Coordinates of C-alpha atoms in Angstrom, one line a residue:
X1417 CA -24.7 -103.6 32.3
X1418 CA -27.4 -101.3 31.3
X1419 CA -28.6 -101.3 27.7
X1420 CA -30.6 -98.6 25.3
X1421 CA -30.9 -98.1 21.9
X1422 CA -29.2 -94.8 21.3
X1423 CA -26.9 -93.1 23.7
X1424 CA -27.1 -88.9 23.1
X1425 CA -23.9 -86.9 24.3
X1426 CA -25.7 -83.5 25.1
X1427 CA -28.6 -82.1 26.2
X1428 CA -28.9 -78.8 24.1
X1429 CA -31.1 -77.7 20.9
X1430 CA -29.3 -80.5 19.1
X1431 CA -29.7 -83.7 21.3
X1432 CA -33.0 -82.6 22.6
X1433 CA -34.6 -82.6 19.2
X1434 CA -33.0 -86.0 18.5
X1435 CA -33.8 -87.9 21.5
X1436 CA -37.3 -86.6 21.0
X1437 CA -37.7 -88.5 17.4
X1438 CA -36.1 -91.7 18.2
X1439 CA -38.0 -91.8 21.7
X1440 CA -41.6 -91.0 20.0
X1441 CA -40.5 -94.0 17.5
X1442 CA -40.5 -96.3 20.5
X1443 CA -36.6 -96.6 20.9
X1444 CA -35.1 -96.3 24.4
X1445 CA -33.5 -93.1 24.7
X1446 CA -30.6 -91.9 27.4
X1447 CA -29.1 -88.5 26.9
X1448 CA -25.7 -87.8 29.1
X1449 CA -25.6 -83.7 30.0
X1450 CA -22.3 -82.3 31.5
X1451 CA -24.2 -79.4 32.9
X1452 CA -26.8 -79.1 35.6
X1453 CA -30.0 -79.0 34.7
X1454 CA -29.8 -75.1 36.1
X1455 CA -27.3 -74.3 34.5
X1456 CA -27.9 -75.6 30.8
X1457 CA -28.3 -73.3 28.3
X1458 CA -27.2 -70.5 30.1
X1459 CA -24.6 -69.2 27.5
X1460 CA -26.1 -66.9 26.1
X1461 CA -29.5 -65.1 26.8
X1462 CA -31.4 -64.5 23.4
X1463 CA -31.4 -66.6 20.6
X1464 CA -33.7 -66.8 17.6
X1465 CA -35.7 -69.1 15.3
X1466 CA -37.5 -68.6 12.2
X1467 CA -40.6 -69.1 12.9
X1468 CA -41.2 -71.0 9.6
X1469 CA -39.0 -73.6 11.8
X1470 CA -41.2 -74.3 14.3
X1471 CA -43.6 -76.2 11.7
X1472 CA -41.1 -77.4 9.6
X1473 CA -39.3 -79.3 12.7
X1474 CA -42.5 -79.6 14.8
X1475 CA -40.9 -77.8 17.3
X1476 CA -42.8 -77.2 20.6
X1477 CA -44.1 -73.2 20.3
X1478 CA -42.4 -70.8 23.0
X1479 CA -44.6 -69.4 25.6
X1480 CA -45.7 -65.9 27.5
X1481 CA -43.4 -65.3 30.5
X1482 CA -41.8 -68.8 30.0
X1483 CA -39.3 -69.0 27.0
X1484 CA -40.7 -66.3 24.6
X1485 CA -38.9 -63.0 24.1
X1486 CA -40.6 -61.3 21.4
X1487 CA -41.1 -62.0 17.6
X1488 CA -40.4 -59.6 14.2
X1489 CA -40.8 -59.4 10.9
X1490 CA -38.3 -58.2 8.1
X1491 CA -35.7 -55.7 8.2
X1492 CA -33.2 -54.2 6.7
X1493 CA -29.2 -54.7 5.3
X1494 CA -26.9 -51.7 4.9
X1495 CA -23.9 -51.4 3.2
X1496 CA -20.5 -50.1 5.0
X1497 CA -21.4 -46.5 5.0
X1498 CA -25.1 -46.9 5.9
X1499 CA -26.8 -46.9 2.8
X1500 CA -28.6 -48.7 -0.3
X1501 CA -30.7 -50.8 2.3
X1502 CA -31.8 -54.2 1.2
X1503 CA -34.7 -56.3 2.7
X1504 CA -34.7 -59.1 4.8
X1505 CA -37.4 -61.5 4.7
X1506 CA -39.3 -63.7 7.0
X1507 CA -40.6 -63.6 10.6
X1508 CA -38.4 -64.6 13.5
X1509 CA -38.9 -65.6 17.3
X1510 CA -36.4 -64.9 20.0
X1511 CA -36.1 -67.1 22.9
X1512 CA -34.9 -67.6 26.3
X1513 CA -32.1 -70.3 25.1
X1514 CA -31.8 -71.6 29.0
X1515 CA -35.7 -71.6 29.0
X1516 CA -36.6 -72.6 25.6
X1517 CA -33.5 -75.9 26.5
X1518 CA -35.7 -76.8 29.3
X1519 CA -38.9 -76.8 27.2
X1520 CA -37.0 -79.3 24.7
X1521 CA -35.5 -81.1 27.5
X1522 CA -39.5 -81.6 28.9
X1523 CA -40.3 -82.4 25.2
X1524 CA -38.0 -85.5 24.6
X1525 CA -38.9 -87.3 28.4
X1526 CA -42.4 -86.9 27.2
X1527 CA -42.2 -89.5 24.7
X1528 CA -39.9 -91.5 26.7
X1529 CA -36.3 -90.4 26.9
X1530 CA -34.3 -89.8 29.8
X1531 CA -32.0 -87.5 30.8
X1532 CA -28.7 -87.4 33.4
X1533 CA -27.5 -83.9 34.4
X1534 CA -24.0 -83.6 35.4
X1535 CA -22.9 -87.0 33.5
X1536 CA -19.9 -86.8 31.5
X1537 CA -18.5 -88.5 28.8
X1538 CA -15.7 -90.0 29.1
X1539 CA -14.7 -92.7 26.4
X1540 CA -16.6 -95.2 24.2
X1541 CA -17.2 -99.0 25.0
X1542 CA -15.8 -101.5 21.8
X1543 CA -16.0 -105.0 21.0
X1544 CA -14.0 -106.3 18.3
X1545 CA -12.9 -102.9 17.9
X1546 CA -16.2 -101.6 17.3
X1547 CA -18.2 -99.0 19.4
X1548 CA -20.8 -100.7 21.5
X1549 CA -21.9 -98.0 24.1
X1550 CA -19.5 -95.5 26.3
X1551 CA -18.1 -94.9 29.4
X1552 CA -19.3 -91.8 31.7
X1553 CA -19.0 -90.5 35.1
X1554 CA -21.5 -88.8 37.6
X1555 CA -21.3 -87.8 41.3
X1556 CA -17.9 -89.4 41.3
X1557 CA -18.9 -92.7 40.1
X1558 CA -18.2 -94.3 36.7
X1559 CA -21.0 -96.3 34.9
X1560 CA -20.9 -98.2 31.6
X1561 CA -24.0 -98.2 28.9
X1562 CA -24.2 -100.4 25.9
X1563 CA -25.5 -99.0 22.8
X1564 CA -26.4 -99.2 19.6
X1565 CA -25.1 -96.1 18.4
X1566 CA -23.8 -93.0 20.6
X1567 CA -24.7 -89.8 19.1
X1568 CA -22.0 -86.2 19.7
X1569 CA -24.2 -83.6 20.2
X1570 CA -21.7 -81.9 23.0
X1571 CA -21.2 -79.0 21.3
X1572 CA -18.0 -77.4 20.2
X1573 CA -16.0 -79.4 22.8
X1574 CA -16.9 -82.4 20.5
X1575 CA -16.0 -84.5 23.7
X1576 CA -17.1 -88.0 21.8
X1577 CA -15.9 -87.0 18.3
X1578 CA -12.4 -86.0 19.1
X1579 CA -11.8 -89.6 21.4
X1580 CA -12.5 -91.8 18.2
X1581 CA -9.5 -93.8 17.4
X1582 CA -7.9 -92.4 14.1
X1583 CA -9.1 -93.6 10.7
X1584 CA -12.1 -94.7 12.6
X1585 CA -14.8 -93.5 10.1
X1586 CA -15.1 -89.7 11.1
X1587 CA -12.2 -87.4 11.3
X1588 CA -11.4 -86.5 15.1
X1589 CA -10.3 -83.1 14.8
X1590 CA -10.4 -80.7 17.5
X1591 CA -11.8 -77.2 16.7
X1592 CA -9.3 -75.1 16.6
X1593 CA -9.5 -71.2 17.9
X1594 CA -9.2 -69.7 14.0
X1595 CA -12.2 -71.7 13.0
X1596 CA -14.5 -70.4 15.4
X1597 CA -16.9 -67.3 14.8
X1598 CA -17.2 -65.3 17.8
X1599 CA -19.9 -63.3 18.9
X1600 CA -20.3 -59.9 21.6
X1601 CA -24.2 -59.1 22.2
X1602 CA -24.3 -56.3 23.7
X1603 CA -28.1 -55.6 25.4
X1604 CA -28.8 -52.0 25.7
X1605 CA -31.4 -49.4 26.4
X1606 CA -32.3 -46.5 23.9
X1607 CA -32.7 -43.2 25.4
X1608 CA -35.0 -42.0 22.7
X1609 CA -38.0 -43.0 22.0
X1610 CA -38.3 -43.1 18.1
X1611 CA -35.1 -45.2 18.6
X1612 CA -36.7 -48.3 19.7
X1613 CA -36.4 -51.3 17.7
X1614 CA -39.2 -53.1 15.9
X1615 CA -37.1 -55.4 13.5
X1616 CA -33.6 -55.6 12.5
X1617 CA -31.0 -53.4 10.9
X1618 CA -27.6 -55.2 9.5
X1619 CA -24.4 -54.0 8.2
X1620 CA -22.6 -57.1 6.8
X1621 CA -18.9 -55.5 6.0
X1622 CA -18.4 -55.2 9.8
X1623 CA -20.6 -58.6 10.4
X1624 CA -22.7 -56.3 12.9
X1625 CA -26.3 -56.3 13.5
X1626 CA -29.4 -54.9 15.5
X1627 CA -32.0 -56.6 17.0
X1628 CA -35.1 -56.5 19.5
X1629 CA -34.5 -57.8 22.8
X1630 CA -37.9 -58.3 24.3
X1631 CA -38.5 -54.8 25.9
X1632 CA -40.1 -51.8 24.6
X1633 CA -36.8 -49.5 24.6
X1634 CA -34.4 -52.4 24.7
X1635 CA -32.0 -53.6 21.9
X1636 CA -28.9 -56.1 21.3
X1637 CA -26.2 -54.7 19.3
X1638 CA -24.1 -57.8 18.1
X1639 CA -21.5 -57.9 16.5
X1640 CA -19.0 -61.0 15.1
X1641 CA -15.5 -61.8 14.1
X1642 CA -13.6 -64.8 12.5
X1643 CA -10.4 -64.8 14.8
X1644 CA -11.3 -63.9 18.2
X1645 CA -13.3 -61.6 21.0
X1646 CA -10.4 -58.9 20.5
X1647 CA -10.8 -58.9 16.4
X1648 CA -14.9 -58.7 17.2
X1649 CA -14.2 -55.3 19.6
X1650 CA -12.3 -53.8 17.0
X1651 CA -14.9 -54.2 14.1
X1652 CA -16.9 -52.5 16.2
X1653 CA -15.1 -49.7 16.9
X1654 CA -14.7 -49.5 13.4
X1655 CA -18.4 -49.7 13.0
X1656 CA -19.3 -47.0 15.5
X1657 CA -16.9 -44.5 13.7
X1658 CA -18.3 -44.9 10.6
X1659 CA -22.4 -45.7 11.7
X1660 CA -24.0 -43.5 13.9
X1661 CA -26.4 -44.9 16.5
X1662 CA -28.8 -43.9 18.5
X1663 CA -27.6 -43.1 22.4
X1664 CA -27.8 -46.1 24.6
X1665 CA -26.5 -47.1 27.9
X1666 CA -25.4 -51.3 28.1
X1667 CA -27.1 -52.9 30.8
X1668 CA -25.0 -56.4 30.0
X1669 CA -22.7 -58.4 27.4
X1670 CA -22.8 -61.5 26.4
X1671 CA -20.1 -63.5 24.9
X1672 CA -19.9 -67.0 22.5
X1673 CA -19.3 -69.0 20.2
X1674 CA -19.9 -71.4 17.1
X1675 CA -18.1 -73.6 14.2
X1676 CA -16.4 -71.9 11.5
X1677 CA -14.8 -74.4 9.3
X1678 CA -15.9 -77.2 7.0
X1679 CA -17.7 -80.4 8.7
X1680 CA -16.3 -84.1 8.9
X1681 CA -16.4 -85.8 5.5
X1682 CA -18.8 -88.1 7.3
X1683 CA -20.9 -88.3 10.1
X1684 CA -21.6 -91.8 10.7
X1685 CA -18.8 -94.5 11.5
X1686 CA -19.5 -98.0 13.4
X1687 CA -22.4 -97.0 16.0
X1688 CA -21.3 -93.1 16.0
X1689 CA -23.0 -90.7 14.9
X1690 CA -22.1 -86.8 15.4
X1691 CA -24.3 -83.7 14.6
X1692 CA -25.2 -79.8 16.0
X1693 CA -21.9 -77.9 16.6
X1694 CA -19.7 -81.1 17.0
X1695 CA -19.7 -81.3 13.5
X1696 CA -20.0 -78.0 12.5
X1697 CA -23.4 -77.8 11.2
X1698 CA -23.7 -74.1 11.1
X1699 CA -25.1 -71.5 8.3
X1700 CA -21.7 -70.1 6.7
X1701 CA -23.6 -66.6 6.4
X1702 CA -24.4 -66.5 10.0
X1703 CA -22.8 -68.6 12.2
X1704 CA -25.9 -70.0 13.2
X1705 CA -26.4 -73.6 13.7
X1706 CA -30.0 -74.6 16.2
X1707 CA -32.1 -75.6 13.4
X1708 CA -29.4 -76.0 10.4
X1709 CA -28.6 -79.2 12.4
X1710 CA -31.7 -80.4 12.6
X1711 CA -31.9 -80.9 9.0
X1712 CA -29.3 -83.5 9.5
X1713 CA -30.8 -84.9 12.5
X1714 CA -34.3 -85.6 11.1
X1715 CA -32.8 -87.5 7.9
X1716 CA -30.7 -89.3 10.5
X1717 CA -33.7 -90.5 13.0
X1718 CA -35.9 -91.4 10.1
X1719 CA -32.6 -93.9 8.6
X1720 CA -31.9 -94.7 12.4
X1721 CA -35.5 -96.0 13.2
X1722 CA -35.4 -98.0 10.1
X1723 CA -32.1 -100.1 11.0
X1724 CA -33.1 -100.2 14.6
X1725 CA -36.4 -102.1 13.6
X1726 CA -34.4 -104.0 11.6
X1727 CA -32.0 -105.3 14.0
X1728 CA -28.4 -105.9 13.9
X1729 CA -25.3 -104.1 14.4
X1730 CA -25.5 -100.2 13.2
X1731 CA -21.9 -100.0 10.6
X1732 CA -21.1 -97.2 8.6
X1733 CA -22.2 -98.9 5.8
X1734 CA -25.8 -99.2 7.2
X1735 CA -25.8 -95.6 8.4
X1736 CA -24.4 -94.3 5.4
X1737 CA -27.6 -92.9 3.9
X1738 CA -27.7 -90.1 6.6
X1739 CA -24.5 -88.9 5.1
X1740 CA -25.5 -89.0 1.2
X1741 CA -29.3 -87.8 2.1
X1742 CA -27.9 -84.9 4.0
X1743 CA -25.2 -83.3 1.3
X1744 CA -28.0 -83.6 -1.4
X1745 CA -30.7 -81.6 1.2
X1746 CA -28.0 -79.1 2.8
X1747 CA -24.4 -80.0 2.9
X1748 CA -23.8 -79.1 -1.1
X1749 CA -25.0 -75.6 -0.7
X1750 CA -23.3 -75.1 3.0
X1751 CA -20.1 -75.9 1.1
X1752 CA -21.0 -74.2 -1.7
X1753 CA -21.4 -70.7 0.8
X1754 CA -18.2 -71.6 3.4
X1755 CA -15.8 -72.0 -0.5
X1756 CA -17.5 -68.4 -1.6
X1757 CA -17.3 -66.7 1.9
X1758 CA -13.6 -67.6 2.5
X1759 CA -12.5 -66.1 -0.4
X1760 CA -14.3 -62.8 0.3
X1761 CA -12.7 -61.2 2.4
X1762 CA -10.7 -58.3 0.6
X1763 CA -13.5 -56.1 0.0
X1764 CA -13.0 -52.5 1.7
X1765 CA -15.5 -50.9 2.8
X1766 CA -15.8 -48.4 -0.2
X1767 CA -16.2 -51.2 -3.1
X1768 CA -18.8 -52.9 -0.8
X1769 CA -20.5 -49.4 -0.7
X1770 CA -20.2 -49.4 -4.4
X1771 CA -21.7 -53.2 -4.8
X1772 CA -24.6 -52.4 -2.0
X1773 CA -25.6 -49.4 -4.2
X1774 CA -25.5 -51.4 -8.2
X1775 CA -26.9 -54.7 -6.5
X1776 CA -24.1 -56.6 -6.9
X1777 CA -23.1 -59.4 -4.7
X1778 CA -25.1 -57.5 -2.2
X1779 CA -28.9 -57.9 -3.3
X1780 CA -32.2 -58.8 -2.0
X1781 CA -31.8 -62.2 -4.2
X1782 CA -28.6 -62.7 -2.5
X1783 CA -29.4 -62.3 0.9
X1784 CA -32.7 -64.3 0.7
X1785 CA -30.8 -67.2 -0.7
X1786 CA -28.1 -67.5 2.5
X1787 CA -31.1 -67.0 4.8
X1788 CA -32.4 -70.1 3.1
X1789 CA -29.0 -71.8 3.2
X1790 CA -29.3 -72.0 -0.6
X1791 CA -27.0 -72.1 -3.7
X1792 CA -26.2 -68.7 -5.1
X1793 CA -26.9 -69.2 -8.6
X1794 CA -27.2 -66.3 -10.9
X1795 CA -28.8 -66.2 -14.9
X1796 CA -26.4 -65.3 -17.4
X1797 CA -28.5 -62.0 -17.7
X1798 CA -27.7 -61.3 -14.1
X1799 CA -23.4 -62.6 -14.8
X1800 CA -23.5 -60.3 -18.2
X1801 CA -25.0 -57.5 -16.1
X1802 CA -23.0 -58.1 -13.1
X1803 CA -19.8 -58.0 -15.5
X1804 CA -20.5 -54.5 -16.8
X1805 CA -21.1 -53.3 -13.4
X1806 CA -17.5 -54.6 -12.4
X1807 CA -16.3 -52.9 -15.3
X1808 CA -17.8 -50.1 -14.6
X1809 CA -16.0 -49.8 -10.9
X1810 CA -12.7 -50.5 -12.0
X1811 CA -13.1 -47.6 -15.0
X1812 CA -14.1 -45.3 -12.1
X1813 CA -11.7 -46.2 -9.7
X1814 CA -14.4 -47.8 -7.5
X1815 CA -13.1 -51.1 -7.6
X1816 CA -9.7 -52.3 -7.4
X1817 CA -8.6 -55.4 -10.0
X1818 CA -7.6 -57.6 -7.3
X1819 CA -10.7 -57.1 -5.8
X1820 CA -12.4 -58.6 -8.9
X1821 CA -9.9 -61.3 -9.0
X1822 CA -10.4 -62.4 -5.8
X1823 CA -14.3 -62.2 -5.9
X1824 CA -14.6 -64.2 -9.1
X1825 CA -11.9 -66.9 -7.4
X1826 CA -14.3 -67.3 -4.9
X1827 CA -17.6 -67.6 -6.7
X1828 CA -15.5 -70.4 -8.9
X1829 CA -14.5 -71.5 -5.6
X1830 CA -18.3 -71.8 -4.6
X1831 CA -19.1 -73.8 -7.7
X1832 CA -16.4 -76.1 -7.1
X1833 CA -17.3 -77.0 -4.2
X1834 CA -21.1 -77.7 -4.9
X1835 CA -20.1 -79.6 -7.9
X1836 CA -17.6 -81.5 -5.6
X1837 CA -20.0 -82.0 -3.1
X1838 CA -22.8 -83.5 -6.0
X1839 CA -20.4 -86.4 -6.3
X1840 CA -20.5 -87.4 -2.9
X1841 CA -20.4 -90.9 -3.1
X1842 CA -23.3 -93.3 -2.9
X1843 CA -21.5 -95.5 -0.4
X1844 CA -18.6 -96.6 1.4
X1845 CA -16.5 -97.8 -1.7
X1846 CA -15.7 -94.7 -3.1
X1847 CA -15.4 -92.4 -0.3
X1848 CA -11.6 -92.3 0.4
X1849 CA -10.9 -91.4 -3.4
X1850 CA -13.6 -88.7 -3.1
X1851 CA -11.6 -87.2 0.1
X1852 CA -8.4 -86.9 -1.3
X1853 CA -9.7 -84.9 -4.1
X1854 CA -11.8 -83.0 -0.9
X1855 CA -8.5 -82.5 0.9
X1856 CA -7.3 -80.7 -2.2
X1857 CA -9.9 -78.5 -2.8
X1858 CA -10.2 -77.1 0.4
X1859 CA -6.1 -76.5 0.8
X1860 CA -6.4 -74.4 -2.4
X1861 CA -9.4 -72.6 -1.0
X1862 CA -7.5 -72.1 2.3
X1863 CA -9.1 -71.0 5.6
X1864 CA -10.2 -68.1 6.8
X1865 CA -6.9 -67.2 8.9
X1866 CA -5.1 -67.6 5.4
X1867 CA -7.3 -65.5 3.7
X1868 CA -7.1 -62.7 6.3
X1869 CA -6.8 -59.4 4.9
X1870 CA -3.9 -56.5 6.9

């Protein structure tokens, strides 16, 4: 039977960057792809990566009439009725995704991985009822690979994930159709040209958004809702009646995809791992999820090198660091922003006018901090002045008490959950206590479809 040291599910952004570490370690490498090599990445057209990223990952650099679209800096956030803009910060590169997927694909065979296009998953090997490789099928033919440890990076599907055997070490739910974010782009052409886009404009009450597209009079007008493609038309319908664009005629749309819902309580289990949208490694502020993963996925090839060089079966125990190291670096303030975000969705769009305009909530500080995927922490200047401002709505009729109620439920919420997440345990022995009081926290917090507003 054939042998490597670490099986990938998926050939995408996620198990790419993966293979590529544990390959350029000196570990053999196989990565199973559903698609054709043609046809991965195809999705969607444009995607985008800060291009702080590319370093911090050392990520292979997009290139002219290859995988490079264009790149801009900063831009601007509006409130519901198009004013009181606030900055956004940074420099961003868009992409060719089915391009820029090849380009990563090349990157992890050149230090030694290889790749199987049109090869699906189809169930895990076990001895003694531990995972020891999987079972997968191409050109009609099924072939077994022993492992050390299989890696989910399929995707939303989650097609390794959701066939582990309950109680197995990592939950094996499927993601359901109310925990998804969906997303319309819609690529147009401006008939005017002081219209033409340079950077980004961003209205977050109707979670809609401007953005380059690579040509001179071109733009893509997304726009994203919590509950499904017809919810996203509808905001932005909403949007257009109340924000007037420039003309434009739609030369295509686009639709997807990603994770909207807390991750498993662990990644690791006996010779599994799971990362990239199979376990929901997303931003809660934007849905997106390319390099958010790969802050898991770099802790998790360094701890995976080590115990490979070390030899001996790869437990949950032994890959249990990847887990701990991960909450501390990103997980705690992810939770921290999915417990807030939840909670706020009552605002209409006059009170979120009203907080654009007195930087509350809706501030420069605010914004820079969830396009950091940091903790929203605020001095108790900013709470005391943040209070009066409140105050100041309701007096006026601004702001409606339940609004307040259910805005300071959901920064407590927030708290909670990073503080809950700062006590994730240091190993295996007290990680089933520390669910149950999980479990809890996030029924009271509820999901998005509970907290649906109308």
């Amino acid at each position: 039977m054939e042998q490597v040291d670490v099986l990938v599910i998926g050939a995408a952004t996620a198990g790419s960057y993966f293979a590529r570490k544990l390959a350029e370690a000196g570990h053999r490498v196989l990565i199973l792809e559903q698609q054709s090599k043609e046809n991965l990445g195809r999705r969607l057209d444009i995607f985008h990566v800060a291009k702080d990223d590319f370093a911090r990952f050392s990520l292979p650099l997009p290139e002219e009439a290859d995988d490079f679209a264009f790149e801009f800096s900063g831009g601007r956030t509006f409130s519901a009725f198009d004013r009181y803009p606030k900055k956004n910060v940074g420099t961003v590169v868009g992409m060719h995704m089915h391009r820029y997927i090849a380009r990563l694909n090349r990157w992890a065979l050149e230090a030694g991985a290889e790749i199987r296009y049109q090869a699906t998953f189809v169930d895990f090997l076990y001895e003694d009822n531990r995972i020891t490789g999987a079972v997968y099928e191409q050109d009609g033919v099924r072939r077994e690979v022993q492992a050390s440890l299989v890696a989910d990076c399929s995707g939303i599907p989650s097609v390794a994930r959701t066939k582990l055997p309950e109680g197995y070490g990592t939950e094996n739910f499927a993601i359901q159709k109310d925990e998804m974010f969906y997303v319309i782009l819609r690529y147009v052409v401006y008939y005017d040209t002081k219209d033409y886009v340079t950077g980004t404009r961003g209205w977050t009450y109707y979670k809609t958004w401007e953005a380059p597209e690579g040509g001179a009079d071109s733009a893509i007008l997304g726009v994203g809702a919590n509950f499904s493609f017809e919810e996203a038309e509808e905001t932005y319908a909403a949007f257009q009646r109340m924000v007037k664009l420039p003309r434009y005629s739609v030369k295509r749309i686009e639709r997807g995809t990603t994770p909207y819902r807390r991750p498993p309580y662990s990644f690791v289990a006996d010779g599994f791992l799971v990362s990239g949208d199979a376990a929901c490694l997303t931003k809660p502020s934007a849905g997106e999820g390319v390099t958010a993963s790969m802050v898991q996925l770099e802790i998790a090839a360094e701890e995976v090198n080590r115990l490979l060089n070390e030899g001996g079966y790869l437990t949950r125990a032994r890959l249990w660091p990847i887990n701990t190291r991960y909450i501390a670096a990103q997980g705690k303030a992810f939770a921290g922003q999915l417990a807030t975000l939840i909670g706020a969705l009552s605002i209409t769009a006059k009170e979120n006018d009203f907080f654009f305009r007195h930087d509350v909530i809706f501030s420069d500080k605010t914004f820079a901090s969830l396009g950091r995927g940091e903790p929203l922490t605020f001095s108790s200047k900013e709470m005391l002045r943040m209070v009066f401002v409140l105050l100041r709505g309701i007096l006026t009729g601004k702001v409606r008490v339940s609004t307040i109620r259910s805005l300071l439920r959901s920064m407590k919420n927030g708290a909670r959950a990073e503080a809950l997440y700062a006590d994730y345990p240091a190993s295996e022995a007290g990680f089933d206590a520390w669910v149950l009081r999980a479990e809890a926290f996030w029924k009271k917090c509820g999901s998005m479809a509970e907290n649906k507003v109308g």
